[in-house]
Amino acid sequence: MARWTGEWLPGAGDGPATADQQAPRWRGERLGLPESGVGSVAGGGSRLLALIVDLVLASLVTAIFVRYDLQDAAVMQTFNLWAGVVWAAISTVSAAFFGFTPAMGMFGIRVARLDGASMVGPWRAAVRMVLTVVLIPAAVRNVDGRSWLDRLTGTVVVRMR
């Protein structure tokens, strides 16, 4: 009987792999992706760094339009709300139409659809953004290096260079 964790934790599942069901040798092998280089599954570190840089970028853009004061909690609450809205807009629009956010482009990673379509599309980008806000679905990854939000939207984050 399979465990409730399914394939999300190492060693989860029905038991050891049989001869016709071998464990993948690298992340993305089951998806037909290369082991390294362009098109291979991006690591979690570059994904996390890209998220942090995108959040900082959103804060900087927000600071142009919204007053901030580190000593005033009410002002900072409003600033943070607007920074979150700016981050959501930057993340959704850029991922939907270009396949990467500004920071993802800087770190050489992008979101790719598994069906081979060139654009991620607005609904997939919006679902990815909402699930990233929740954080847990973005942090839990399977043996292919795909998070819950990748699996739900039929995408994978790959290297561009």
Short mmCIF file of N, CA and C in Angstrom, two decimals:
data_model
loop_
_atom_site.label_atom_id
_atom_site.label_comp_id
_atom_site.label_asym_id
_atom_site.label_seq_id
_atom_site.Cartn_x
_atom_site.Cartn_y
_atom_site.Cartn_z
N MET A 1 0.84 -1.17 0.00
CA MET A 1 0.00 0.00 0.00
C MET A 1 0.89 1.24 0.00
N ALA A 2 0.57 2.23 -0.85
CA ALA A 2 1.36 3.45 -0.95
C ALA A 2 1.13 4.33 0.27
N ARG A 3 2.21 5.02 0.66
CA ARG A 3 2.08 5.95 1.76
C ARG A 3 1.41 7.22 1.27
N TRP A 4 0.85 8.01 2.19
CA TRP A 4 0.15 9.23 1.79
C TRP A 4 1.09 10.26 1.20
N THR A 5 2.39 10.14 1.44
CA THR A 5 3.34 11.09 0.88
C THR A 5 3.61 10.82 -0.59
N GLY A 6 3.20 9.66 -1.08
CA GLY A 6 3.38 9.34 -2.49
C GLY A 6 4.82 9.43 -2.90
N GLU A 7 5.11 10.15 -3.98
CA GLU A 7 6.47 10.25 -4.47
C GLU A 7 7.20 11.46 -3.93
N TRP A 8 6.61 12.21 -3.01
CA TRP A 8 7.19 13.47 -2.58
C TRP A 8 8.35 13.32 -1.60
N LEU A 9 8.46 12.20 -0.94
CA LEU A 9 9.57 12.00 -0.03
C LEU A 9 10.40 10.83 -0.51
N PRO A 10 11.72 10.90 -0.34
CA PRO A 10 12.56 9.78 -0.76
C PRO A 10 12.14 8.50 -0.06
N GLY A 11 12.08 7.44 -0.81
CA GLY A 11 11.73 6.15 -0.23
C GLY A 11 10.24 5.94 -0.08
N ALA A 12 9.43 6.94 -0.45
CA ALA A 12 7.98 6.79 -0.34
C ALA A 12 7.47 5.95 -1.50
N GLY A 13 6.35 5.35 -1.32
CA GLY A 13 5.74 4.56 -2.38
C GLY A 13 5.52 3.13 -1.94
N ASP A 14 5.42 2.25 -2.93
CA ASP A 14 5.08 0.87 -2.65
C ASP A 14 6.27 0.01 -2.26
N GLY A 15 7.45 0.53 -2.31
CA GLY A 15 8.61 -0.27 -1.96
C GLY A 15 9.72 -0.04 -2.95
N PRO A 16 10.70 -0.96 -2.98
CA PRO A 16 11.83 -0.77 -3.89
C PRO A 16 11.40 -0.87 -5.35
N ALA A 17 12.15 -0.19 -6.20
CA ALA A 17 11.83 -0.20 -7.62
C ALA A 17 12.08 -1.58 -8.20
N THR A 18 11.21 -1.99 -9.10
CA THR A 18 11.37 -3.26 -9.78
C THR A 18 12.27 -3.07 -10.99
N ALA A 19 12.58 -4.15 -11.71
CA ALA A 19 13.48 -4.09 -12.84
C ALA A 19 12.95 -3.17 -13.94
N ASP A 20 11.63 -3.16 -14.17
CA ASP A 20 11.06 -2.32 -15.22
C ASP A 20 10.68 -0.93 -14.71
N GLN A 21 10.88 -0.67 -13.43
CA GLN A 21 10.54 0.63 -12.84
C GLN A 21 11.73 1.12 -12.01
N GLN A 22 12.77 1.57 -12.70
CA GLN A 22 13.98 2.01 -12.01
C GLN A 22 13.84 3.45 -11.55
N ALA A 23 14.56 3.76 -10.48
CA ALA A 23 14.59 5.13 -9.99
C ALA A 23 15.33 6.00 -11.00
N PRO A 24 14.89 7.24 -11.18
CA PRO A 24 15.58 8.11 -12.14
C PRO A 24 17.01 8.41 -11.68
N ARG A 25 17.92 8.56 -12.64
CA ARG A 25 19.33 8.82 -12.32
C ARG A 25 19.58 10.30 -12.06
N TRP A 26 18.74 11.19 -12.59
CA TRP A 26 18.88 12.63 -12.35
C TRP A 26 17.50 13.27 -12.35
N ARG A 27 17.44 14.47 -11.77
CA ARG A 27 16.18 15.19 -11.74
C ARG A 27 15.74 15.53 -13.16
N GLY A 28 14.51 15.18 -13.50
CA GLY A 28 13.99 15.48 -14.82
C GLY A 28 14.15 14.38 -15.84
N GLU A 29 14.82 13.29 -15.48
CA GLU A 29 15.01 12.20 -16.45
C GLU A 29 13.66 11.64 -16.91
N ARG A 30 12.73 11.45 -15.96
CA ARG A 30 11.41 10.92 -16.32
C ARG A 30 10.62 11.86 -17.23
N LEU A 31 11.00 13.15 -17.24
CA LEU A 31 10.33 14.14 -18.08
C LEU A 31 11.02 14.31 -19.43
N GLY A 32 12.13 13.60 -19.63
CA GLY A 32 12.87 13.70 -20.87
C GLY A 32 13.81 14.90 -20.92
N LEU A 33 14.16 15.44 -19.76
CA LEU A 33 15.04 16.59 -19.69
C LEU A 33 16.49 16.14 -19.52
N PRO A 34 17.44 16.94 -20.02
CA PRO A 34 18.85 16.55 -19.89
C PRO A 34 19.33 16.60 -18.44
N GLU A 35 20.43 15.93 -18.18
CA GLU A 35 20.99 15.87 -16.83
C GLU A 35 21.57 17.21 -16.39
N SER A 36 22.18 17.94 -17.32
CA SER A 36 22.78 19.23 -16.98
C SER A 36 22.72 20.14 -18.19
N GLY A 37 23.02 21.42 -17.96
CA GLY A 37 23.03 22.38 -19.05
C GLY A 37 21.67 22.96 -19.36
N VAL A 38 21.55 23.56 -20.53
CA VAL A 38 20.31 24.21 -20.95
C VAL A 38 19.18 23.19 -21.00
N GLY A 39 18.06 23.52 -20.41
CA GLY A 39 16.89 22.65 -20.42
C GLY A 39 16.82 21.66 -19.28
N SER A 40 17.87 21.60 -18.44
CA SER A 40 17.82 20.70 -17.29
C SER A 40 17.05 21.36 -16.15
N VAL A 41 16.59 20.57 -15.21
CA VAL A 41 15.80 21.10 -14.09
C VAL A 41 16.67 22.02 -13.23
N ALA A 42 16.13 23.19 -12.93
CA ALA A 42 16.86 24.17 -12.11
C ALA A 42 16.87 23.73 -10.66
N GLY A 43 17.92 24.07 -9.96
CA GLY A 43 18.05 23.73 -8.56
C GLY A 43 17.20 24.62 -7.66
N GLY A 44 16.98 24.16 -6.46
CA GLY A 44 16.17 24.91 -5.50
C GLY A 44 16.83 26.20 -5.05
N GLY A 45 18.16 26.24 -5.00
CA GLY A 45 18.86 27.44 -4.57
C GLY A 45 18.63 28.61 -5.51
N SER A 46 18.73 28.37 -6.81
CA SER A 46 18.51 29.46 -7.77
C SER A 46 17.06 29.90 -7.77
N ARG A 47 16.14 28.98 -7.54
CA ARG A 47 14.73 29.35 -7.46
C ARG A 47 14.47 30.23 -6.24
N LEU A 48 15.05 29.88 -5.10
CA LEU A 48 14.88 30.66 -3.88
C LEU A 48 15.52 32.04 -4.02
N LEU A 49 16.73 32.10 -4.57
CA LEU A 49 17.39 33.39 -4.77
C LEU A 49 16.58 34.28 -5.72
N ALA A 50 16.02 33.70 -6.77
CA ALA A 50 15.21 34.48 -7.70
C ALA A 50 13.97 35.03 -7.00
N LEU A 51 13.35 34.26 -6.14
CA LEU A 51 12.18 34.74 -5.39
C LEU A 51 12.57 35.92 -4.49
N ILE A 52 13.68 35.79 -3.79
CA ILE A 52 14.12 36.85 -2.88
C ILE A 52 14.44 38.13 -3.67
N VAL A 53 15.14 38.00 -4.79
CA VAL A 53 15.48 39.17 -5.59
C VAL A 53 14.22 39.81 -6.17
N ASP A 54 13.25 39.00 -6.60
CA ASP A 54 11.99 39.55 -7.10
C ASP A 54 11.24 40.31 -6.00
N LEU A 55 11.27 39.80 -4.78
CA LEU A 55 10.62 40.50 -3.67
C LEU A 55 11.32 41.82 -3.37
N VAL A 56 12.64 41.83 -3.41
CA VAL A 56 13.39 43.08 -3.20
C VAL A 56 13.08 44.07 -4.32
N LEU A 57 13.05 43.60 -5.57
CA LEU A 57 12.72 44.45 -6.70
C LEU A 57 11.33 45.06 -6.53
N ALA A 58 10.37 44.25 -6.12
CA ALA A 58 9.02 44.76 -5.90
C ALA A 58 9.00 45.83 -4.81
N SER A 59 9.79 45.64 -3.77
CA SER A 59 9.87 46.65 -2.70
C SER A 59 10.48 47.94 -3.21
N LEU A 60 11.51 47.84 -4.03
CA LEU A 60 12.14 49.03 -4.58
C LEU A 60 11.20 49.80 -5.50
N VAL A 61 10.47 49.08 -6.33
CA VAL A 61 9.49 49.72 -7.21
C VAL A 61 8.39 50.37 -6.38
N THR A 62 7.94 49.69 -5.35
CA THR A 62 6.90 50.23 -4.48
C THR A 62 7.38 51.49 -3.77
N ALA A 63 8.65 51.52 -3.39
CA ALA A 63 9.20 52.68 -2.68
C ALA A 63 9.17 53.94 -3.54
N ILE A 64 9.13 53.80 -4.84
CA ILE A 64 9.04 54.96 -5.73
C ILE A 64 7.67 55.63 -5.58
N PHE A 65 6.63 54.84 -5.33
CA PHE A 65 5.26 55.37 -5.35
C PHE A 65 4.61 55.47 -3.97
N VAL A 66 5.05 54.67 -3.03
CA VAL A 66 4.41 54.62 -1.71
C VAL A 66 5.44 55.01 -0.64
N ARG A 67 5.02 55.87 0.26
CA ARG A 67 5.90 56.31 1.34
C ARG A 67 6.14 55.15 2.31
N TYR A 68 7.36 55.06 2.79
CA TYR A 68 7.67 54.06 3.82
C TYR A 68 8.35 54.75 4.99
N ASP A 69 8.13 54.20 6.16
CA ASP A 69 8.73 54.72 7.40
C ASP A 69 8.92 53.53 8.33
N LEU A 70 10.15 53.15 8.53
CA LEU A 70 10.45 51.95 9.32
C LEU A 70 10.00 52.08 10.78
N GLN A 71 9.78 53.30 11.24
CA GLN A 71 9.37 53.52 12.63
C GLN A 71 7.86 53.48 12.82
N ASP A 72 7.09 53.52 11.73
CA ASP A 72 5.63 53.56 11.80
C ASP A 72 5.05 52.25 11.27
N ALA A 73 4.49 51.45 12.17
CA ALA A 73 3.98 50.13 11.79
C ALA A 73 2.83 50.22 10.80
N ALA A 74 1.94 51.18 10.94
CA ALA A 74 0.80 51.31 10.04
C ALA A 74 1.26 51.66 8.62
N VAL A 75 2.22 52.56 8.52
CA VAL A 75 2.75 52.94 7.21
C VAL A 75 3.45 51.73 6.57
N MET A 76 4.21 51.00 7.34
CA MET A 76 4.91 49.83 6.81
C MET A 76 3.95 48.72 6.41
N GLN A 77 2.84 48.60 7.13
CA GLN A 77 1.85 47.60 6.76
C GLN A 77 1.26 47.93 5.38
N THR A 78 0.96 49.19 5.16
CA THR A 78 0.45 49.61 3.86
C THR A 78 1.52 49.42 2.77
N PHE A 79 2.74 49.79 3.09
CA PHE A 79 3.84 49.62 2.14
C PHE A 79 4.00 48.15 1.77
N ASN A 80 4.01 47.28 2.75
CA ASN A 80 4.18 45.85 2.48
C ASN A 80 3.03 45.27 1.67
N LEU A 81 1.83 45.75 1.91
CA LEU A 81 0.68 45.30 1.12
C LEU A 81 0.88 45.67 -0.35
N TRP A 82 1.26 46.93 -0.59
CA TRP A 82 1.49 47.36 -1.96
C TRP A 82 2.70 46.65 -2.59
N ALA A 83 3.72 46.39 -1.82
CA ALA A 83 4.88 45.65 -2.34
C ALA A 83 4.46 44.24 -2.75
N GLY A 84 3.57 43.63 -1.99
CA GLY A 84 3.05 42.31 -2.36
C GLY A 84 2.24 42.34 -3.65
N VAL A 85 1.45 43.39 -3.81
CA VAL A 85 0.67 43.55 -5.04
C VAL A 85 1.60 43.75 -6.24
N VAL A 86 2.62 44.57 -6.07
CA VAL A 86 3.59 44.80 -7.15
C VAL A 86 4.32 43.49 -7.48
N TRP A 87 4.73 42.74 -6.45
CA TRP A 87 5.39 41.45 -6.70
C TRP A 87 4.47 40.51 -7.47
N ALA A 88 3.20 40.44 -7.06
CA ALA A 88 2.25 39.56 -7.74
C ALA A 88 2.09 39.96 -9.21
N ALA A 89 2.01 41.26 -9.46
CA ALA A 89 1.87 41.72 -10.85
C ALA A 89 3.12 41.41 -11.67
N ILE A 90 4.28 41.72 -11.12
CA ILE A 90 5.54 41.45 -11.83
C ILE A 90 5.68 39.96 -12.11
N SER A 91 5.43 39.14 -11.11
CA SER A 91 5.59 37.69 -11.25
C SER A 91 4.61 37.10 -12.25
N THR A 92 3.36 37.48 -12.14
CA THR A 92 2.33 36.89 -13.00
C THR A 92 2.50 37.31 -14.45
N VAL A 93 2.62 38.60 -14.69
CA VAL A 93 2.70 39.09 -16.07
C VAL A 93 3.97 38.60 -16.76
N SER A 94 5.11 38.74 -16.10
CA SER A 94 6.36 38.34 -16.75
C SER A 94 6.44 36.82 -16.97
N ALA A 95 5.99 36.04 -16.01
CA ALA A 95 6.01 34.58 -16.19
C ALA A 95 5.01 34.14 -17.25
N ALA A 96 3.85 34.78 -17.29
CA ALA A 96 2.82 34.40 -18.26
C ALA A 96 3.28 34.61 -19.70
N PHE A 97 3.92 35.75 -19.96
CA PHE A 97 4.23 36.10 -21.35
C PHE A 97 5.68 35.84 -21.75
N PHE A 98 6.61 35.83 -20.80
CA PHE A 98 8.01 35.63 -21.13
C PHE A 98 8.57 34.32 -20.59
N GLY A 99 7.90 33.71 -19.60
CA GLY A 99 8.36 32.46 -19.03
C GLY A 99 9.31 32.62 -17.86
N PHE A 100 9.63 33.86 -17.50
CA PHE A 100 10.51 34.09 -16.35
C PHE A 100 10.24 35.46 -15.77
N THR A 101 10.53 35.59 -14.49
CA THR A 101 10.46 36.88 -13.82
C THR A 101 11.79 37.60 -14.03
N PRO A 102 11.90 38.87 -13.67
CA PRO A 102 13.18 39.55 -13.85
C PRO A 102 14.34 38.82 -13.16
N ALA A 103 14.15 38.39 -11.94
CA ALA A 103 15.23 37.70 -11.22
C ALA A 103 15.49 36.31 -11.79
N MET A 104 14.46 35.62 -12.25
CA MET A 104 14.69 34.32 -12.87
C MET A 104 15.56 34.49 -14.11
N GLY A 105 15.32 35.55 -14.88
CA GLY A 105 16.15 35.84 -16.03
C GLY A 105 17.58 36.12 -15.64
N MET A 106 17.75 36.86 -14.53
CA MET A 106 19.08 37.18 -14.04
C MET A 106 19.85 35.92 -13.63
N PHE A 107 19.14 34.94 -13.05
CA PHE A 107 19.78 33.70 -12.61
C PHE A 107 19.77 32.61 -13.67
N GLY A 108 19.23 32.90 -14.85
CA GLY A 108 19.28 31.96 -15.95
C GLY A 108 18.32 30.78 -15.83
N ILE A 109 17.15 31.01 -15.23
CA ILE A 109 16.14 29.95 -15.14
C ILE A 109 14.82 30.48 -15.68
N ARG A 110 13.97 29.56 -16.09
CA ARG A 110 12.65 29.94 -16.60
C ARG A 110 11.63 28.85 -16.34
N VAL A 111 10.38 29.20 -16.48
CA VAL A 111 9.29 28.24 -16.33
C VAL A 111 8.96 27.72 -17.73
N ALA A 112 8.90 26.40 -17.87
CA ALA A 112 8.56 25.79 -19.15
C ALA A 112 7.36 24.88 -18.97
N ARG A 113 6.50 24.87 -19.97
CA ARG A 113 5.36 23.96 -19.95
C ARG A 113 5.79 22.59 -20.43
N LEU A 114 5.25 21.56 -19.82
CA LEU A 114 5.62 20.19 -20.20
C LEU A 114 5.03 19.78 -21.54
N ASP A 115 3.94 20.44 -21.95
CA ASP A 115 3.34 20.09 -23.23
C ASP A 115 4.05 20.75 -24.41
N GLY A 116 5.12 21.53 -24.14
CA GLY A 116 5.92 22.11 -25.20
C GLY A 116 5.45 23.47 -25.71
N ALA A 117 4.34 23.99 -25.19
CA ALA A 117 3.87 25.30 -25.62
C ALA A 117 4.89 26.37 -25.24
N SER A 118 4.96 27.43 -26.05
CA SER A 118 5.98 28.45 -25.82
C SER A 118 5.66 29.38 -24.65
N MET A 119 4.40 29.70 -24.43
CA MET A 119 4.02 30.60 -23.34
C MET A 119 3.44 29.83 -22.16
N VAL A 120 3.78 30.28 -20.96
CA VAL A 120 3.21 29.67 -19.76
C VAL A 120 1.73 29.97 -19.69
N GLY A 121 1.34 31.18 -20.01
CA GLY A 121 -0.06 31.58 -20.02
C GLY A 121 -0.50 32.19 -18.71
N PRO A 122 -1.51 33.06 -18.78
CA PRO A 122 -1.95 33.81 -17.59
C PRO A 122 -2.46 32.94 -16.45
N TRP A 123 -3.27 31.93 -16.73
CA TRP A 123 -3.85 31.16 -15.61
C TRP A 123 -2.78 30.35 -14.90
N ARG A 124 -1.84 29.75 -15.64
CA ARG A 124 -0.77 28.99 -15.00
C ARG A 124 0.12 29.92 -14.15
N ALA A 125 0.43 31.09 -14.71
CA ALA A 125 1.26 32.05 -13.97
C ALA A 125 0.55 32.53 -12.71
N ALA A 126 -0.75 32.76 -12.79
CA ALA A 126 -1.51 33.21 -11.62
C ALA A 126 -1.57 32.12 -10.55
N VAL A 127 -1.79 30.89 -10.95
CA VAL A 127 -1.82 29.78 -9.99
C VAL A 127 -0.46 29.61 -9.33
N ARG A 128 0.61 29.71 -10.12
CA ARG A 128 1.96 29.60 -9.56
C ARG A 128 2.22 30.70 -8.54
N MET A 129 1.79 31.93 -8.85
CA MET A 129 1.99 33.06 -7.94
C MET A 129 1.22 32.85 -6.63
N VAL A 130 -0.04 32.44 -6.74
CA VAL A 130 -0.86 32.23 -5.54
C VAL A 130 -0.27 31.12 -4.68
N LEU A 131 0.15 30.04 -5.28
CA LEU A 131 0.73 28.94 -4.50
C LEU A 131 2.10 29.30 -3.93
N THR A 132 2.83 30.19 -4.59
CA THR A 132 4.10 30.66 -4.03
C THR A 132 3.85 31.48 -2.77
N VAL A 133 2.76 32.24 -2.75
CA VAL A 133 2.40 33.01 -1.55
C VAL A 133 2.16 32.07 -0.38
N VAL A 134 1.54 30.93 -0.64
CA VAL A 134 1.29 29.94 0.41
C VAL A 134 2.61 29.33 0.89
N LEU A 135 3.61 29.27 0.03
CA LEU A 135 4.98 28.85 0.28
C LEU A 135 5.18 27.34 0.40
N ILE A 136 4.38 26.63 1.15
CA ILE A 136 4.60 25.19 1.33
C ILE A 136 4.54 24.45 -0.01
N PRO A 137 3.54 24.69 -0.87
CA PRO A 137 3.55 23.98 -2.15
C PRO A 137 4.77 24.28 -2.99
N ALA A 138 5.35 25.46 -2.83
CA ALA A 138 6.55 25.81 -3.60
C ALA A 138 7.80 25.17 -3.03
N ALA A 139 7.80 24.86 -1.75
CA ALA A 139 8.99 24.33 -1.09
C ALA A 139 9.10 22.81 -1.17
N VAL A 140 8.00 22.11 -1.26
CA VAL A 140 8.01 20.65 -1.27
C VAL A 140 8.16 20.18 -2.72
N ARG A 141 9.27 19.47 -2.99
CA ARG A 141 9.55 19.03 -4.35
C ARG A 141 9.68 17.52 -4.42
N ASN A 142 9.41 16.99 -5.61
CA ASN A 142 9.51 15.54 -5.79
C ASN A 142 10.87 15.17 -6.38
N VAL A 143 11.02 13.93 -6.78
CA VAL A 143 12.30 13.41 -7.27
C VAL A 143 12.73 14.11 -8.56
N ASP A 144 11.80 14.66 -9.31
CA ASP A 144 12.12 15.38 -10.53
C ASP A 144 12.44 16.84 -10.29
N GLY A 145 12.42 17.29 -9.03
CA GLY A 145 12.71 18.68 -8.72
C GLY A 145 11.53 19.60 -8.97
N ARG A 146 10.34 19.03 -9.11
CA ARG A 146 9.14 19.82 -9.36
C ARG A 146 8.35 19.98 -8.07
N SER A 147 7.90 21.20 -7.82
CA SER A 147 7.10 21.46 -6.63
C SER A 147 5.63 21.17 -6.93
N TRP A 148 4.81 21.29 -5.90
CA TRP A 148 3.38 21.08 -6.09
C TRP A 148 2.81 22.06 -7.10
N LEU A 149 3.29 23.30 -7.08
CA LEU A 149 2.75 24.27 -8.02
C LEU A 149 3.17 23.93 -9.44
N ASP A 150 4.34 23.35 -9.64
CA ASP A 150 4.75 22.89 -10.97
C ASP A 150 3.85 21.75 -11.45
N ARG A 151 3.59 20.83 -10.55
CA ARG A 151 2.76 19.67 -10.94
C ARG A 151 1.33 20.08 -11.23
N LEU A 152 0.78 21.00 -10.45
CA LEU A 152 -0.59 21.44 -10.66
C LEU A 152 -0.75 22.18 -11.98
N THR A 153 0.26 22.95 -12.37
CA THR A 153 0.16 23.75 -13.59
C THR A 153 0.81 23.10 -14.81
N GLY A 154 1.38 21.91 -14.66
CA GLY A 154 2.00 21.22 -15.79
C GLY A 154 3.25 21.92 -16.28
N THR A 155 4.04 22.44 -15.33
CA THR A 155 5.25 23.17 -15.69
C THR A 155 6.46 22.60 -14.96
N VAL A 156 7.63 23.07 -15.35
CA VAL A 156 8.88 22.72 -14.68
C VAL A 156 9.80 23.93 -14.84
N VAL A 157 10.61 24.21 -13.82
CA VAL A 157 11.57 25.30 -13.90
C VAL A 157 12.89 24.72 -14.39
N VAL A 158 13.37 25.28 -15.53
CA VAL A 158 14.57 24.74 -16.18
C VAL A 158 15.63 25.84 -16.33
N ARG A 159 16.84 25.40 -16.61
CA ARG A 159 17.95 26.33 -16.83
C ARG A 159 17.89 26.88 -18.26
N MET A 160 18.22 28.16 -18.39
CA MET A 160 18.29 28.79 -19.73
C MET A 160 19.71 28.82 -20.25
N ARG A 161 20.69 28.67 -19.37
CA ARG A 161 22.09 28.71 -19.81
C ARG A 161 22.93 27.76 -19.00
#
